[in-house]
Amino acid sequence: MGLAVYLVADPGQTQRDLVDDVDAALCGGVTAVQLRAKHLNDRELFGLAMRIRGLTANREALFFVNDRLDIALATGADGVHLGVDDLPLISARTTAPPDFFIGYSPETDEQAAIAHANGADYLGVGPIFGTTSKADAGDAIGLEALARRVNFAGIPVIGIGGIEVSNSASVIEAGAVGVAVVSAILRTPDPEIAAKQLAELVHAALNRALHPA
Amino acid sequence: MGLAVYLVADPGQTQRDLVDDVDAALCGGVTAVQLRAKHLNDRELFGLAMRIRGLTANREALFFVNDRLDIALATGADGVHLGVDDLPLISARTTAPPDFFIGYSPETDEQAAIAHANGADYLGVGPIFGTTSKADAGDAIGLEALARRVNFAGIPVIGIGGIEVSNSASVIEAGAVGVAVVSAILRTPDPEIAAKQLAELVHAALNRALHPA
């Protein structure tokens, strides 16, 4: 599914133009982009989503919209990413076409365990480490909780929350198929180089996981 | 289409439980309900929409969700109501099933004239009179502008904004097929009686328009 290097693109987290950052990050090797923009009106969100959708399509990367199934469907996104305060998973599943991806962020082991039955295709689990990019992210759950939820989930899991180049391999080693980052790409001087470093480490860790020595 | 007596149900505009008010208003003769709740999270909005959807279905009234095509589709609403800052009409039209109603609130004569070509099934035009129920509603446009937009639109138009029992007939006489109200029902001591009075006057005015003396 191409979830290995997953950029959460939040216009509030960059000093530059978000679309330029996404373009650079895709050049660097980002494989999936989620647009998370909670402070735009719907028309602005739609416009931004259409622009990012164009970029991801050119690079054969996945595109997700946070929270908003309607914006995701209307822009031809590959999927939507939902949390526990959003449209219920099962309602999103019955509303969206079968080949439309639904990501979900569980907040407990139990939510992770039942997400697939309710229609989730992958999970975003975290915050793995401490994060400053999301005010309501809660306390860090750590790598052991990640590994536990990977086992419960039975579907691909990506880790999110405080993931940087330096700790990215540990997230894959705990069983995630990818890492989701915000500041590790958007708050660096060169998003392309940051994405490239992250992609190299993540792909190397995934290869080691697939082919243990 | 049953747009004659159209309640915009906004939880911020009643001191009571909104669902109780909607139930009473439907008993009184409201023919359509639009849920407009901009300050709930999506899970809460979904829950409220499901409850109102149940009531409208029982009464064979129409149910619309303001702004949110995804919540409308997921709750089995009859349609969505969009404004100029929302998901573009044409994108909503291509995303939703053909038999799903799309209402639109144009802000200019030109927007009223092109709305049908872009996929709108009906228009909400206003504010006809001054209103205190919607902070960003703008200045009153009056009955002449309503009549003009009715002619431009070529699709059913309902008037909105400052409509009360006392002025409701004038809105129908200007060419609208219905009146949308908030405070005329929600900010009265008895929503059922208020809806009944409004419904009687609106249906009488519609009958006079259909069968001029």
Coordinates of C-alpha atoms in Angstrom, one line a residue:
Chain A
M1 CA 0.0 0.0 0.0
G2 CA 3.0 2.4 0.0
L3 CA 2.6 3.5 3.6
A4 CA 6.3 3.3 4.3
V5 CA 7.1 7.0 4.4
Y6 CA 3.9 8.9 5.2
L7 CA 3.9 12.7 5.4
V8 CA 1.1 14.4 7.4
A9 CA 0.9 17.7 5.6
D10 CA -0.4 20.4 7.9
P11 CA -0.2 24.0 6.7
G12 CA 0.2 25.1 10.3
Q13 CA 3.4 23.2 10.7
T14 CA 5.5 24.8 8.0
Q15 CA 6.8 28.3 7.5
R16 CA 6.8 27.8 3.7
D17 CA 4.1 27.0 1.1
L18 CA 2.7 23.6 2.0
V19 CA 2.4 22.5 -1.6
D20 CA 6.0 23.3 -2.3
D21 CA 7.0 21.3 0.8
V22 CA 4.9 18.3 -0.3
D23 CA 6.4 18.5 -3.8
A24 CA 9.9 18.5 -2.3
A25 CA 9.0 15.6 0.1
L26 CA 7.6 13.5 -2.7
C27 CA 10.9 14.1 -4.7
G28 CA 12.8 13.0 -1.6
G29 CA 10.9 9.7 -1.4
V30 CA 7.7 10.2 0.6
T31 CA 5.3 7.4 -0.4
A32 CA 2.0 8.7 1.0
V33 CA 0.7 12.2 2.0
Q34 CA -2.2 12.9 4.3
L35 CA -3.6 16.5 4.2
R36 CA -4.5 17.6 7.7
A37 CA -5.8 21.2 7.7
K38 CA -8.2 21.9 10.5
H39 CA -8.4 25.6 10.2
L40 CA -9.3 26.2 6.5
N41 CA -12.8 26.6 5.3
D42 CA -14.1 23.7 3.1
R43 CA -13.5 25.6 -0.2
E44 CA -9.9 26.3 0.7
L45 CA -9.4 22.7 2.0
F46 CA -10.9 21.4 -1.3
G47 CA -8.5 23.6 -3.3
L48 CA -5.4 22.5 -1.3
A49 CA -6.5 18.9 -1.6
M50 CA -6.8 19.1 -5.3
R51 CA -3.3 20.5 -5.7
I52 CA -1.7 17.9 -3.5
R53 CA -3.8 15.2 -5.3
G54 CA -2.1 16.3 -8.5
L55 CA 1.3 16.0 -7.0
T56 CA 0.8 12.6 -5.5
A57 CA -0.7 11.2 -8.6
N58 CA 2.3 12.3 -10.6
R59 CA 4.6 10.5 -8.2
E60 CA 2.4 7.5 -7.8
A61 CA 2.1 8.2 -4.1
L62 CA -1.0 7.7 -2.0
F63 CA -3.1 10.6 -1.0
F64 CA -5.3 10.7 2.1
V65 CA -7.5 13.5 3.6
N66 CA -7.7 13.7 7.4
D67 CA -11.2 13.6 8.9
R68 CA -13.2 14.6 5.8
L69 CA -14.6 11.7 3.7
D70 CA -16.5 14.2 1.5
I71 CA -13.3 16.2 0.5
A72 CA -11.4 12.9 0.0
L73 CA -14.1 11.5 -2.3
A74 CA -14.6 14.7 -4.2
T75 CA -10.9 15.2 -4.9
G76 CA -10.3 11.6 -5.9
A77 CA -8.1 10.8 -2.9
D78 CA -7.0 7.2 -2.3
G79 CA -8.5 7.4 1.2
V80 CA -9.5 9.2 4.3
H81 CA -8.0 9.1 7.8
L82 CA -10.4 9.0 10.7
G83 CA -10.1 9.3 14.5
V84 CA -12.3 8.4 17.3
D85 CA -14.1 11.8 17.2
D86 CA -14.8 11.6 13.5
L87 CA -17.4 9.9 11.3
P88 CA -17.7 6.4 12.7
L89 CA -15.5 3.9 10.8
I90 CA -18.4 1.6 9.9
S91 CA -20.4 4.5 8.4
A92 CA -17.5 5.7 6.4
R93 CA -17.0 2.1 5.1
T94 CA -20.5 1.8 4.0
T95 CA -20.5 5.3 2.4
A96 CA -17.2 5.0 0.5
P97 CA -16.5 2.7 -2.5
P98 CA -15.0 -0.7 -1.5
D99 CA -11.6 0.2 -3.0
F100 CA -11.3 3.4 -1.1
F101 CA -8.8 3.2 1.8
I102 CA -9.8 4.1 5.3
G103 CA -7.1 4.8 7.9
Y104 CA -8.0 5.0 11.5
S105 CA -6.2 6.2 14.7
P106 CA -7.3 4.0 17.6
E107 CA -6.7 5.4 21.1
T108 CA -6.7 2.0 22.9
D109 CA -5.7 -1.6 22.3
E110 CA -9.3 -2.6 22.0
Q111 CA -10.0 0.0 19.3
A112 CA -7.0 -1.3 17.4
A113 CA -8.3 -4.8 17.7
I114 CA -11.8 -4.1 16.3
A115 CA -10.9 -1.5 13.7
H116 CA -10.5 -4.0 10.8
A117 CA -13.9 -5.5 11.5
N118 CA -15.4 -2.0 11.3
G119 CA -13.8 -1.3 8.0
A120 CA -10.3 0.1 8.5
D121 CA -7.6 -0.7 6.0
Y122 CA -4.7 0.5 8.1
L123 CA -4.0 2.1 11.5
G124 CA -2.0 5.1 12.6
V125 CA -0.8 4.3 16.1
G126 CA 0.7 6.8 18.5
P127 CA 2.0 9.0 19.7
I128 CA 5.0 6.7 19.8
F129 CA 7.3 9.3 21.2
G130 CA 6.5 12.8 22.5
T131 CA 5.2 15.2 19.9
T132 CA 4.7 18.9 19.7
S133 CA 3.0 18.9 16.3
K134 CA -0.5 17.9 17.5
A135 CA -1.8 19.6 20.6
D136 CA -4.3 16.9 21.5
A137 CA -2.1 13.9 20.8
G138 CA -1.9 12.7 24.4
D139 CA 1.1 11.0 26.2
A140 CA 3.6 8.9 24.3
I141 CA 2.7 5.2 24.3
G142 CA 6.1 3.9 23.3
L143 CA 7.3 1.0 21.2
E144 CA 6.0 -1.8 23.3
A145 CA 2.4 -0.5 23.0
L146 CA 3.0 -0.1 19.2
A147 CA 4.1 -3.7 18.9
R148 CA 1.1 -4.8 20.9
R149 CA -1.3 -2.9 18.7
V150 CA 0.4 -4.3 15.6
N151 CA -0.4 -7.7 16.8
F152 CA -4.0 -6.9 17.8
A153 CA -4.7 -5.0 14.5
G154 CA -4.2 -7.7 11.9
I155 CA -3.9 -4.9 9.3
P156 CA -0.9 -2.6 8.4
V157 CA 0.1 -0.2 11.1
I158 CA 2.1 3.0 10.8
G159 CA 3.6 4.7 13.8
I160 CA 3.1 8.4 14.4
G161 CA 4.2 11.0 17.0
G162 CA 7.7 12.3 17.6
I163 CA 9.2 10.2 14.8
E164 CA 12.5 11.6 13.5
V165 CA 15.2 10.2 11.2
S166 CA 17.1 9.0 14.3
N167 CA 14.4 6.9 15.8
S168 CA 12.5 5.8 12.6
A169 CA 14.1 2.4 12.3
S170 CA 13.0 1.4 15.8
V171 CA 9.3 2.0 14.8
I172 CA 9.7 -0.4 11.9
E173 CA 11.5 -2.9 14.1
A174 CA 8.5 -2.8 16.5
G175 CA 6.3 -4.1 13.6
A176 CA 5.1 -1.0 11.8
V177 CA 5.0 -1.0 8.0
G178 CA 5.7 2.7 7.9
V179 CA 6.3 6.0 9.8
A180 CA 4.1 9.0 9.7
V181 CA 5.9 12.3 10.3
V182 CA 5.1 16.0 10.4
S183 CA 7.9 18.1 11.8
A184 CA 10.7 15.6 10.7
I185 CA 10.0 16.9 7.2
L186 CA 8.1 20.2 7.4
R187 CA 10.2 21.7 10.2
T188 CA 13.6 21.1 8.5
P189 CA 15.5 23.5 6.2
D190 CA 15.2 21.1 3.2
P191 CA 12.1 18.8 3.1
E192 CA 13.5 16.9 0.1
I193 CA 16.7 16.0 1.9
A194 CA 14.9 15.2 5.1
A195 CA 12.5 12.9 3.2
K196 CA 15.4 11.2 1.5
Q197 CA 17.2 10.4 4.7
L198 CA 14.0 9.2 6.3
A199 CA 13.1 7.0 3.3
E200 CA 16.5 5.4 3.2
L201 CA 16.4 4.4 6.8
V202 CA 12.8 3.2 6.7
H203 CA 13.3 1.1 3.6
A204 CA 16.5 -0.4 5.0
A205 CA 14.7 -1.3 8.2
L206 CA 11.8 -2.8 6.3
N207 CA 14.3 -4.9 4.3
R208 CA 15.9 -6.1 7.5
A209 CA 12.5 -7.0 8.8
L210 CA 11.6 -8.9 5.7
H211 CA 15.0 -10.7 5.4
P212 CA 16.3 -11.2 8.9
A213 CA 20.0 -12.1 9.0
Chain B
M1 CA -40.0 18.4 -3.0
G2 CA -41.6 19.4 0.3
L3 CA -39.5 22.6 0.9
A4 CA -42.5 24.7 2.0
V5 CA -41.8 24.9 5.7
Y6 CA -38.1 24.4 6.2
L7 CA -36.5 24.4 9.6
V8 CA -32.8 25.1 10.0
A9 CA -32.1 23.2 13.2
D10 CA -29.1 24.8 14.9
P11 CA -28.4 23.5 18.5
G12 CA -26.9 27.0 19.3
Q13 CA -30.3 28.6 18.7
T14 CA -32.5 26.8 21.2
Q15 CA -32.5 26.7 25.0
R16 CA -34.0 23.2 24.8
D17 CA -32.9 19.9 23.4
L18 CA -32.7 20.3 19.7
V19 CA -34.1 16.9 18.9
D20 CA -37.2 17.6 21.0
D21 CA -37.7 20.9 19.2
V22 CA -37.3 19.2 15.8
D23 CA -39.8 16.6 16.9
A24 CA -42.3 19.2 17.9
A25 CA -41.8 21.3 14.8
L26 CA -42.4 18.2 12.6
C27 CA -45.6 17.6 14.5
G28 CA -46.6 21.2 13.8
G29 CA -46.1 20.8 10.1
V30 CA -42.5 21.4 9.2
T31 CA -41.8 19.7 5.8
A32 CA -38.0 19.8 5.8
V33 CA -35.2 20.0 8.3
Q34 CA -31.7 21.1 7.8
L35 CA -29.2 20.3 10.5
R36 CA -26.7 23.2 10.9
A37 CA -24.3 22.5 13.8
K38 CA -20.9 24.1 13.2
H39 CA -19.5 23.6 16.7
L40 CA -19.9 19.9 17.2
N41 CA -17.2 17.4 16.5
D42 CA -17.9 15.0 13.6
R43 CA -18.9 12.1 15.9
E44 CA -21.4 14.3 17.7
L45 CA -22.7 15.8 14.5
F46 CA -23.1 12.3 13.1
G47 CA -25.1 11.2 16.2
L48 CA -27.4 14.2 16.1
A49 CA -27.9 13.8 12.3
M50 CA -28.9 10.1 12.8
R51 CA -31.5 11.1 15.5
I52 CA -33.0 13.8 13.3
R53 CA -32.9 11.5 10.3
G54 CA -35.1 9.1 12.3
L55 CA -37.6 11.7 13.1
T56 CA -37.9 13.1 9.6
A57 CA -38.2 9.7 8.1
N58 CA -41.1 8.9 10.4
R59 CA -42.9 12.1 9.3
E60 CA -42.0 11.8 5.6
A61 CA -40.2 15.1 5.9
L62 CA -37.0 15.9 4.0
F63 CA -33.7 15.9 5.8
F64 CA -30.6 17.9 4.8
V65 CA -27.2 18.4 6.4
N66 CA -25.6 21.8 6.2
D67 CA -22.1 21.9 4.6
R68 CA -21.1 18.2 5.2
L69 CA -21.7 15.9 2.3
D70 CA -20.0 13.0 4.1
I71 CA -22.3 13.3 7.1
A72 CA -25.3 13.6 4.8
L73 CA -24.4 10.5 2.8
A74 CA -23.5 8.5 5.9
T75 CA -26.7 9.2 7.7
G76 CA -29.0 8.6 4.7
A77 CA -30.1 12.2 4.5
D78 CA -32.1 13.4 1.4
G79 CA -29.5 16.0 0.7
V80 CA -26.8 18.5 1.6
H81 CA -26.9 22.2 1.7
L82 CA -23.8 24.1 0.5
G83 CA -22.6 27.7 0.5
V84 CA -20.0 29.5 -1.4
D85 CA -17.2 28.6 1.1
D86 CA -18.1 24.9 1.0
L87 CA -17.2 22.0 -1.2
P88 CA -17.8 23.3 -4.8
L89 CA -21.3 22.4 -6.1
I90 CA -20.1 20.6 -9.1
S91 CA -17.7 18.4 -7.0
A92 CA -20.6 17.6 -4.7
R93 CA -22.8 16.8 -7.7
T94 CA -20.2 14.3 -9.1
T95 CA -19.6 12.8 -5.7
A96 CA -23.2 12.2 -4.6
P97 CA -25.7 9.9 -6.2
P98 CA -28.0 11.4 -8.9
D99 CA -31.1 11.3 -6.7
F100 CA -29.4 13.0 -3.8
F101 CA -30.6 16.6 -3.4
I102 CA -28.1 19.5 -3.3
G103 CA -29.2 22.8 -1.9
Y104 CA -27.1 25.9 -2.4
S105 CA -27.0 29.4 -1.0
P106 CA -25.9 31.8 -3.7
E107 CA -24.6 35.2 -2.6
T108 CA -25.1 37.0 -5.9
D109 CA -27.6 37.0 -8.8
E110 CA -24.9 35.4 -11.0
Q111 CA -24.3 32.6 -8.6
A112 CA -28.1 32.0 -8.5
A113 CA -28.2 31.9 -12.3
I114 CA -25.5 29.3 -12.7
A115 CA -26.3 27.1 -9.7
H116 CA -28.5 24.7 -11.6
A117 CA -25.9 24.1 -14.3
N118 CA -23.5 23.2 -11.5
G119 CA -25.8 20.7 -10.0
A120 CA -28.0 22.5 -7.5
D121 CA -31.5 21.2 -7.0
Y122 CA -32.8 24.1 -5.0
L123 CA -31.6 27.4 -3.7
G124 CA -31.7 29.1 -0.3
V125 CA -31.8 32.8 -1.0
G126 CA -31.3 35.5 1.7
P127 CA -31.1 37.0 4.0
I128 CA -34.5 38.3 2.9
F129 CA -35.0 40.4 6.1
G130 CA -32.6 41.1 8.9
T131 CA -31.5 38.1 10.9
T132 CA -29.7 37.6 14.2
S133 CA -29.5 33.8 13.9
K134 CA -26.5 33.7 11.6
A135 CA -23.5 36.0 12.4
D136 CA -22.1 36.0 8.8
A137 CA -25.4 36.3 7.0
G138 CA -24.7 39.8 5.6
D139 CA -27.2 42.6 4.9
A140 CA -30.8 41.9 4.1
I141 CA -31.4 41.6 0.3
G142 CA -35.2 42.2 0.4
L143 CA -38.1 40.7 -1.6
E144 CA -37.2 42.3 -4.9
A145 CA -33.8 40.6 -5.0
L146 CA -35.5 37.3 -4.0
A147 CA -38.0 37.7 -6.9
R148 CA -35.1 38.4 -9.2
R149 CA -33.1 35.4 -8.1
V150 CA -36.2 33.2 -8.4
N151 CA -36.4 34.2 -12.0
F152 CA -32.6 33.7 -12.6
A153 CA -32.5 30.3 -10.8
G154 CA -34.9 28.2 -12.8
I155 CA -35.1 25.8 -9.9
P156 CA -37.1 26.0 -6.6
V157 CA -36.0 28.7 -4.3
I158 CA -36.7 29.1 -0.6
G159 CA -36.3 32.3 1.3
I160 CA -34.2 32.5 4.4
G161 CA -33.2 35.2 6.9
G162 CA -35.5 37.0 9.4
I163 CA -38.6 35.2 8.2
E164 CA -41.4 35.1 10.9
V165 CA -45.0 34.1 10.8
S166 CA -46.0 37.7 10.1
N167 CA -43.9 38.1 6.9
S168 CA -43.9 34.5 5.7
A169 CA -46.6 35.0 3.1
S170 CA -44.7 37.9 1.4
V171 CA -41.8 35.5 0.7
I172 CA -44.1 33.1 -1.1
E173 CA -45.7 35.9 -3.0
A174 CA -42.3 37.0 -4.2
G175 CA -41.9 33.6 -5.9
A176 CA -40.3 31.3 -3.3
V177 CA -41.7 27.7 -2.9
G178 CA -40.9 27.8 0.8
V179 CA -39.6 29.6 3.8
A180 CA -36.6 28.6 5.9
V181 CA -36.7 29.6 9.5
V182 CA -34.5 29.3 12.6
S183 CA -35.7 31.6 15.4
A184 CA -39.3 31.7 14.3
I185 CA -39.6 28.1 15.5
L186 CA -36.6 27.5 17.8
R187 CA -36.8 30.7 19.8
T188 CA -40.5 30.5 20.6
P189 CA -42.1 29.0 23.7
D190 CA -43.8 26.2 21.8
P191 CA -42.1 25.0 18.5
E192 CA -45.1 22.9 17.6
I193 CA -47.6 25.8 17.7
A194 CA -45.1 28.1 15.9
A195 CA -44.6 25.5 13.2
K196 CA -48.3 25.1 12.8
Q197 CA -49.0 28.8 12.4
L198 CA -46.2 29.1 9.9
A199 CA -47.3 26.1 8.0
E200 CA -50.9 27.3 7.7
L201 CA -49.8 30.7 6.4
V202 CA -47.2 29.3 4.0
H203 CA -49.6 26.7 2.5
A204 CA -52.3 29.3 2.2
A205 CA -49.9 31.6 0.3
L206 CA -48.8 28.8 -1.9
N207 CA -52.4 27.9 -2.7
R208 CA -53.1 31.6 -3.6
A209 CA -50.0 31.6 -5.9
L210 CA -51.1 28.4 -7.6
H211 CA -54.8 29.5 -8.0
P212 CA -54.9 33.3 -8.3
A213 CA -58.3 34.8 -7.9

